[in-house]
Amino acid sequence: MAPHAEEPFLDLSGYTPSSETIAELKRKLRICHARSFPTASWVTPETHLVDSHEIVRAEEYPILQLSLEDLRELEDAFSFFNSTALPLNQLQAEHFPLPTLSRRIHQHRVLLPTTQPYFIIRGLKPQWFSKYKNIVIFTGLASHVGTKRALAPGDPNVLHHVTNMKSSGENEKETYRGPANRSTALPFHTDYGSILSFYVLSKAASGGDIYLADIDDISRQIAASRPDVLSTLRQSFLNINAKEEGACDERPLLFTLPSGRIAVQASRSRLFGTTCRPRPKSLPPLSQHQVEAINALHAAGQAVAKRLELRSGDMLFFNNLKMMHARDAFIDGNEDENTSQRYLLRLILKDDRADAPWEIPPQLATTWDELYNHPDEDEAFAIHPELFSYKAAH
């Protein structure tokens, strides 16, 4: 069956900036691109600056390629966890033993806070497994990357299904259908948490690629012509507090850590709201300078981003305080054919191990405590697709 697209979706909330707005902002920022992609509104340069001395080609990713021995180890780990009869919310690294693979994961994990802010685990075939087994394998591998899973206050689900889904009812207030559960492109943003992870169960018929942009590269791009925009990003913004109607959190979007490194936390849904959950009228509107600064993150992100051509079975882990991410619009094919539907699983992690010290901006300490300071028993795992709640949105 041929791929099909939904009717055009118009976002009036501000979450998705118009192409005209971004084009004008790029002129102000003096941003230009080396080349463009026909299915994307943002592009990937041929090379990506890692530091002042090292250039990495766009097609080269930090990939942990699973061997046959690794796959056997994963099967043994799955069997071990099943033998414990533990619920999924009790699954930790000791319940999913990977004697050899864990050492290879360690080599990538310890670099996430600093010099290698993302990596890919490749070699799984999710179509070979049941949904439950895929979730156990994802959660088990993720437990060797992070020690704690994030739980949005008021939403027990820690596992989220990133796929195009229809609302289950007429009242969108009750059945929130946000950007993650649509097929539209997503501008550069961050989620809430330290480590963001995705497991690609299947790809769209076309589109849906993920882009990563380093906040250091974004900041350099903006600073070259508009340092005042960076000053705005370091000032306080009123973010929507999703757990309490009409409440807000006041903090900047750009931070300097004690080490001197830069961190970013910019959830567009908490700044603009979304089409089905607009920014509350009880909150002051964002100023013109604030809107320009938020959109500048997207405009500059397009100029410095790397496109990740993820395959079915890939797991992506990245530093959510350093890397902003975006997504192309996509078209699903026949829903009866799993490989033609874009379908990702998401877990948000934190790593408390001493060998990978993470710096958290002091302004985010309360938010991080709400995300991670909970007993494992409070976590729920949605095995079958469920719409994101606004509390877990980005």
Coordinates of C-alpha atoms in Angstrom, one line a residue:
M1 CA 0.0 0.0 0.0
A2 CA 1.3 3.5 -0.8
P3 CA 2.4 5.8 2.0
H4 CA -0.2 8.2 3.1
A5 CA -0.1 11.6 4.8
E6 CA -2.5 13.3 7.1
E7 CA -4.2 16.5 6.3
P8 CA -2.0 19.6 6.8
F9 CA -1.6 20.4 10.5
L10 CA -1.6 24.1 11.4
D11 CA 0.1 24.9 14.7
L12 CA -0.9 28.4 16.0
S13 CA 0.6 28.0 19.5
G14 CA 4.1 29.1 18.6
Y15 CA 5.5 25.6 19.4
T16 CA 6.4 25.2 15.7
P17 CA 7.8 28.4 14.2
S18 CA 6.9 29.2 10.6
S19 CA 9.4 28.8 7.9
E20 CA 9.1 32.5 7.2
T21 CA 9.9 33.4 10.8
I22 CA 13.0 31.1 10.7
A23 CA 14.2 32.4 7.3
E24 CA 14.0 36.0 8.6
L25 CA 15.8 35.1 11.8
K26 CA 18.6 33.4 9.9
R27 CA 19.1 36.5 7.9
K28 CA 19.4 38.4 11.2
L29 CA 21.8 35.8 12.6
R30 CA 23.7 35.7 9.3
I31 CA 23.2 31.9 9.1
C32 CA 23.6 30.1 5.8
H33 CA 23.7 26.4 4.9
A34 CA 26.1 24.3 2.8
R35 CA 23.2 22.2 1.4
S36 CA 19.7 21.2 2.1
F37 CA 17.6 18.1 2.1
P38 CA 14.4 17.9 0.1
T39 CA 12.3 16.4 2.9
A40 CA 13.7 18.6 5.8
S41 CA 13.4 22.1 6.8
W42 CA 16.8 21.9 8.5
V43 CA 20.0 20.6 7.2
T44 CA 23.2 18.8 8.1
P45 CA 26.6 20.1 7.2
E46 CA 29.2 17.8 5.7
T47 CA 31.3 17.9 8.9
H48 CA 30.6 18.4 12.6
L49 CA 32.9 20.3 14.9
V50 CA 33.7 18.2 18.0
D51 CA 36.4 20.4 19.4
S52 CA 39.0 22.8 18.1
H53 CA 41.2 20.1 16.8
E54 CA 38.9 17.3 15.6
I55 CA 36.5 17.1 12.7
V56 CA 34.1 14.1 12.4
R57 CA 32.5 13.3 9.1
A58 CA 28.7 13.4 9.1
E59 CA 28.4 9.7 8.3
E60 CA 30.6 8.7 11.2
Y61 CA 28.7 8.1 14.5
P62 CA 29.9 6.7 17.8
I63 CA 28.3 3.3 17.4
L64 CA 28.5 0.2 19.6
Q65 CA 27.9 -2.6 17.1
L66 CA 26.5 -5.7 18.7
S67 CA 28.2 -9.0 17.8
L68 CA 26.7 -12.5 17.8
E69 CA 28.2 -13.0 21.3
D70 CA 26.6 -9.7 22.5
L71 CA 23.2 -10.9 21.1
R72 CA 23.6 -14.2 23.0
E73 CA 24.4 -12.3 26.1
L74 CA 21.3 -10.3 25.7
E75 CA 19.2 -13.5 25.3
D76 CA 20.8 -14.8 28.5
A77 CA 20.1 -11.5 30.3
F78 CA 16.4 -11.6 29.2
S79 CA 16.1 -15.2 30.4
F80 CA 17.7 -14.2 33.7
F81 CA 15.3 -11.3 34.3
N82 CA 12.3 -13.5 33.5
S83 CA 13.5 -16.0 36.0
T84 CA 13.4 -13.4 38.8
A85 CA 9.7 -12.8 38.2
L86 CA 10.3 -9.2 39.0
P87 CA 8.0 -6.4 37.5
L88 CA 9.5 -4.1 35.0
N89 CA 9.8 -1.3 37.4
Q90 CA 12.3 -3.3 39.4
L91 CA 14.6 -4.0 36.4
Q92 CA 18.0 -2.7 37.2
A93 CA 21.5 -3.6 35.9
E94 CA 21.9 -6.4 38.4
H95 CA 18.7 -8.0 37.1
F96 CA 20.0 -7.8 33.5
P97 CA 23.6 -9.0 33.7
L98 CA 25.8 -8.3 30.7
P99 CA 29.3 -9.5 31.8
T100 CA 31.1 -8.5 28.5
L101 CA 28.7 -6.0 26.9
S102 CA 28.5 -3.8 30.0
R103 CA 32.2 -3.0 29.8
R104 CA 31.7 -1.8 26.2
I105 CA 28.7 0.3 27.2
H106 CA 30.8 1.7 30.0
Q107 CA 33.3 3.1 27.5
H108 CA 30.6 5.2 25.9
R109 CA 28.6 6.0 29.1
V110 CA 31.4 7.7 30.9
L111 CA 31.9 10.2 28.1
L112 CA 28.2 11.3 27.9
P113 CA 28.6 14.2 30.3
T114 CA 31.7 15.6 28.6
T115 CA 33.4 14.7 25.3
Q116 CA 31.1 12.3 23.6
P117 CA 27.5 13.5 24.2
Y118 CA 25.7 10.7 22.3
F119 CA 26.2 7.1 21.1
I120 CA 24.2 4.5 19.2
I121 CA 23.8 0.8 20.0
R122 CA 23.2 -1.1 16.8
G123 CA 22.5 -4.7 15.8
L124 CA 19.1 -5.6 17.2
K125 CA 16.2 -6.9 15.1
P126 CA 13.0 -5.8 17.0
Q127 CA 10.8 -7.6 14.5
W128 CA 12.1 -10.8 15.9
F129 CA 10.8 -10.1 19.4
S130 CA 7.5 -9.5 21.1
K131 CA 6.6 -6.0 22.3
Y132 CA 7.3 -7.1 25.9
K133 CA 10.7 -8.6 25.0
N134 CA 11.7 -5.4 23.2
I135 CA 10.8 -3.3 26.2
V136 CA 12.7 -5.6 28.6
I137 CA 15.8 -5.5 26.3
F138 CA 15.5 -1.7 26.0
T139 CA 15.0 -1.1 29.7
G140 CA 17.8 -3.7 30.6
L141 CA 20.3 -2.1 28.2
A142 CA 19.3 1.4 29.4
S143 CA 19.9 0.3 33.0
H144 CA 23.6 -0.1 32.1
V145 CA 23.6 3.5 30.9
G146 CA 21.6 5.2 33.6
T147 CA 20.9 4.2 37.2
K148 CA 17.5 6.0 37.5
R149 CA 14.5 6.5 35.2
A150 CA 12.6 9.8 35.1
L151 CA 9.0 10.1 36.2
A152 CA 7.1 13.2 35.3
P153 CA 5.2 14.5 38.4
G154 CA 1.6 13.3 38.2
D155 CA 2.3 10.8 35.4
P156 CA 3.4 7.3 36.5
N157 CA 4.6 6.2 33.0
V158 CA 8.3 6.1 32.5
L159 CA 8.2 4.4 29.1
H160 CA 6.7 6.5 26.3
H161 CA 5.6 5.6 22.8
V162 CA 6.8 8.0 20.1
T163 CA 4.5 7.3 17.1
N164 CA 1.7 8.9 15.2
M165 CA -1.5 8.3 17.1
K166 CA -5.0 9.5 17.0
S167 CA -6.7 10.9 20.1
S168 CA -8.8 8.3 21.9
G169 CA -11.7 10.7 22.6
E170 CA -13.3 13.9 21.5
N171 CA -12.0 15.9 24.4
E172 CA -8.4 16.8 23.7
K173 CA -8.1 18.2 27.2
E174 CA -8.5 14.6 28.5
T175 CA -6.7 12.9 25.6
Y176 CA -3.8 15.2 25.0
R177 CA -2.2 14.6 21.6
G178 CA 1.0 16.5 21.5
P179 CA 3.8 16.9 19.0
A180 CA 5.4 13.5 19.9
N181 CA 2.3 11.7 18.8
R182 CA 1.9 13.5 15.5
S183 CA 3.7 13.1 12.1
T184 CA 4.8 16.7 11.9
A185 CA 8.3 18.1 12.1
L186 CA 9.6 19.1 15.5
P187 CA 11.8 22.1 16.0
F188 CA 15.0 21.9 18.1
H189 CA 14.2 21.5 21.8
T190 CA 15.2 19.5 24.9
D191 CA 13.1 17.1 27.0
Y192 CA 13.3 17.1 30.8
G193 CA 16.2 15.0 32.3
S194 CA 19.8 14.1 31.9
I195 CA 20.0 11.3 29.4
L196 CA 17.5 10.9 26.7
S197 CA 17.2 7.5 25.0
F198 CA 15.2 6.2 22.1
Y199 CA 14.7 2.6 20.7
V200 CA 13.7 2.5 17.0
L201 CA 11.2 -0.3 16.7
S202 CA 10.4 0.6 13.1
K203 CA 10.9 3.5 10.6
A204 CA 8.4 5.6 8.6
A205 CA 7.9 5.0 4.9
S206 CA 9.6 8.3 4.4
G207 CA 11.0 11.1 6.7
G208 CA 11.3 11.1 10.4
D209 CA 15.0 11.5 10.8
I210 CA 16.4 12.8 14.1
Y211 CA 18.8 15.7 14.2
L212 CA 21.2 16.5 17.1
A213 CA 22.8 19.9 17.6
D214 CA 25.4 20.7 20.3
I215 CA 24.6 23.7 22.4
D216 CA 28.3 24.8 22.2
D217 CA 28.0 24.9 18.4
I218 CA 24.6 26.7 18.6
S219 CA 25.9 29.3 21.0
R220 CA 29.0 30.0 18.8
Q221 CA 26.7 30.4 15.8
I222 CA 24.5 32.9 17.6
A223 CA 27.4 34.8 19.3
A224 CA 29.0 35.5 16.0
S225 CA 26.4 38.1 15.2
R226 CA 23.9 38.4 18.0
P227 CA 25.4 38.0 21.5
D228 CA 22.4 39.8 22.9
V229 CA 20.3 36.7 22.1
L230 CA 22.5 34.6 24.4
S231 CA 22.1 37.2 27.1
T232 CA 18.3 36.9 26.8
L233 CA 18.5 33.1 27.0
R234 CA 20.4 33.5 30.3
Q235 CA 17.7 35.6 31.8
S236 CA 14.6 34.2 33.5
F237 CA 11.7 32.7 31.5
L238 CA 8.3 31.8 32.9
N239 CA 7.8 28.1 32.0
I240 CA 4.5 26.3 32.3
N241 CA 4.3 24.0 35.3
A242 CA 2.4 21.0 33.9
K243 CA 1.6 19.4 37.2
E244 CA -0.4 22.3 38.5
E245 CA -3.0 24.3 36.5
G246 CA -1.9 27.9 35.9
A247 CA 1.4 27.5 37.8
C248 CA 4.8 28.4 36.4
D249 CA 8.5 27.8 37.0
E250 CA 10.9 30.7 36.5
R251 CA 14.4 30.0 35.2
P252 CA 16.7 30.7 32.3
L253 CA 17.1 28.4 29.3
L254 CA 20.9 28.7 29.0
F255 CA 23.3 27.9 31.9
T256 CA 27.0 28.0 32.6
L257 CA 28.1 25.0 34.8
P258 CA 30.8 25.2 37.5
S259 CA 33.2 23.5 35.0
G260 CA 32.6 26.4 32.5
R261 CA 30.6 24.1 30.2
I262 CA 27.3 25.3 28.8
A263 CA 24.0 23.5 29.5
V264 CA 20.6 24.1 27.9
Q265 CA 17.0 23.2 29.0
A266 CA 14.5 24.5 26.5
S267 CA 11.2 22.6 26.3
R268 CA 9.0 24.4 23.8
S269 CA 5.8 22.9 25.1
R270 CA 6.5 24.5 28.5
L271 CA 7.2 27.8 26.9
F272 CA 4.6 28.2 24.2
G273 CA 2.2 25.4 25.1
T274 CA 1.0 23.3 22.2
T275 CA -2.1 23.4 19.9
C276 CA -4.2 21.3 22.2
R277 CA -2.7 22.8 25.4
P278 CA -1.9 26.5 24.8
R279 CA 0.1 28.6 27.2
P280 CA -2.3 29.6 30.0
K281 CA -3.8 33.1 29.8
S282 CA -3.0 33.4 33.5
L283 CA 0.7 33.6 32.6
P284 CA 2.3 36.7 31.1
P285 CA 3.0 36.1 27.4
L286 CA 6.5 35.6 26.3
S287 CA 8.2 38.9 25.2
Q288 CA 9.2 39.5 21.6
H289 CA 12.9 39.2 22.6
Q290 CA 12.2 35.9 24.4
V291 CA 10.4 34.4 21.4
E292 CA 13.2 35.5 19.1
A293 CA 15.8 33.9 21.4
I294 CA 13.9 30.6 21.6
N295 CA 13.5 30.5 17.9
A296 CA 17.2 31.4 17.5
L297 CA 18.1 28.1 19.1
H298 CA 16.2 26.4 16.3
A299 CA 17.6 28.5 13.5
A300 CA 21.2 28.0 14.7
G301 CA 20.5 24.4 15.4
Q302 CA 19.6 23.8 11.8
A303 CA 23.0 25.2 10.7
V304 CA 25.1 23.0 13.0
A305 CA 23.0 19.9 13.3
K306 CA 24.0 16.3 12.4
R307 CA 21.4 14.1 10.9
L308 CA 21.2 10.6 12.4
E309 CA 20.1 8.0 9.8
L310 CA 18.9 5.6 12.5
R311 CA 18.0 2.1 11.5
S312 CA 15.3 -0.2 12.9
G313 CA 16.8 -1.7 16.0
D314 CA 19.0 1.2 16.9
M315 CA 19.1 2.6 20.4
L316 CA 20.2 6.2 20.8
F317 CA 21.5 7.7 24.0
F318 CA 22.4 11.4 24.4
N319 CA 23.2 14.1 26.9
N320 CA 19.9 16.1 27.0
L321 CA 21.6 19.0 28.7
K322 CA 24.1 19.5 25.9
M323 CA 22.4 18.2 22.8
M324 CA 19.2 19.7 21.4
H325 CA 17.2 17.5 19.1
A326 CA 14.7 17.9 16.2
R327 CA 12.8 15.7 13.8
D328 CA 11.7 15.7 10.2
A329 CA 8.0 15.3 9.3
F330 CA 7.3 11.8 8.2
I331 CA 4.8 9.7 6.3
D332 CA 3.7 6.3 7.5
G333 CA 2.8 3.5 5.1
N334 CA 0.5 0.6 5.7
E335 CA -0.2 0.4 9.4
D336 CA -0.5 -3.4 9.0
E337 CA 3.2 -3.5 8.0
N338 CA 5.3 -2.7 11.1
T339 CA 8.3 -1.6 9.1
S340 CA 6.4 1.2 7.4
Q341 CA 5.3 3.0 10.6
R342 CA 7.6 5.2 12.6
Y343 CA 7.6 3.9 16.1
L344 CA 10.1 4.7 18.9
L345 CA 10.2 4.0 22.6
R346 CA 11.6 6.6 25.0
L347 CA 13.2 6.4 28.4
I348 CA 14.8 9.4 30.2
L349 CA 17.6 8.4 32.5
K350 CA 20.1 9.7 35.1
D351 CA 23.5 8.3 35.9
D352 CA 24.6 8.5 39.5
R353 CA 27.7 6.4 39.1
A354 CA 30.9 8.1 40.4
D355 CA 32.9 7.3 37.2
A356 CA 30.7 9.7 35.1
P357 CA 30.1 12.8 37.2
W358 CA 27.2 14.9 35.9
E359 CA 26.8 18.6 36.5
I360 CA 23.2 19.8 36.9
P361 CA 22.5 23.6 36.8
P362 CA 21.4 24.6 40.4
Q363 CA 18.3 26.3 38.9
L364 CA 17.1 22.8 37.8
A365 CA 17.8 21.0 41.1
T366 CA 14.2 21.0 42.2
T367 CA 13.0 19.8 38.7
W368 CA 15.5 17.0 38.7
D369 CA 14.5 16.0 42.2
E370 CA 10.8 15.7 41.0
L371 CA 11.9 13.6 38.0
Y372 CA 14.2 11.1 39.8
N373 CA 13.5 11.1 43.5
H374 CA 10.8 8.4 43.6
P375 CA 10.7 4.7 44.6
D376 CA 11.0 2.3 41.6
E377 CA 7.6 0.8 42.6
D378 CA 5.9 4.1 41.5
E379 CA 6.9 3.6 37.9
A380 CA 4.5 2.3 35.3
F381 CA 5.4 0.8 32.0
A382 CA 2.9 1.2 29.2
I383 CA 3.4 -1.9 27.1
H384 CA 1.0 -0.9 24.4
P385 CA 1.0 2.6 22.7
E386 CA -0.5 5.3 24.8
L387 CA -0.6 9.1 24.0
F388 CA 2.0 11.2 25.9
S389 CA 0.5 13.2 28.7
Y390 CA 1.2 16.9 28.7
K391 CA 3.2 16.3 32.0
A392 CA 5.6 14.2 30.0
A393 CA 5.7 16.4 26.9
H394 CA 8.6 18.4 25.6

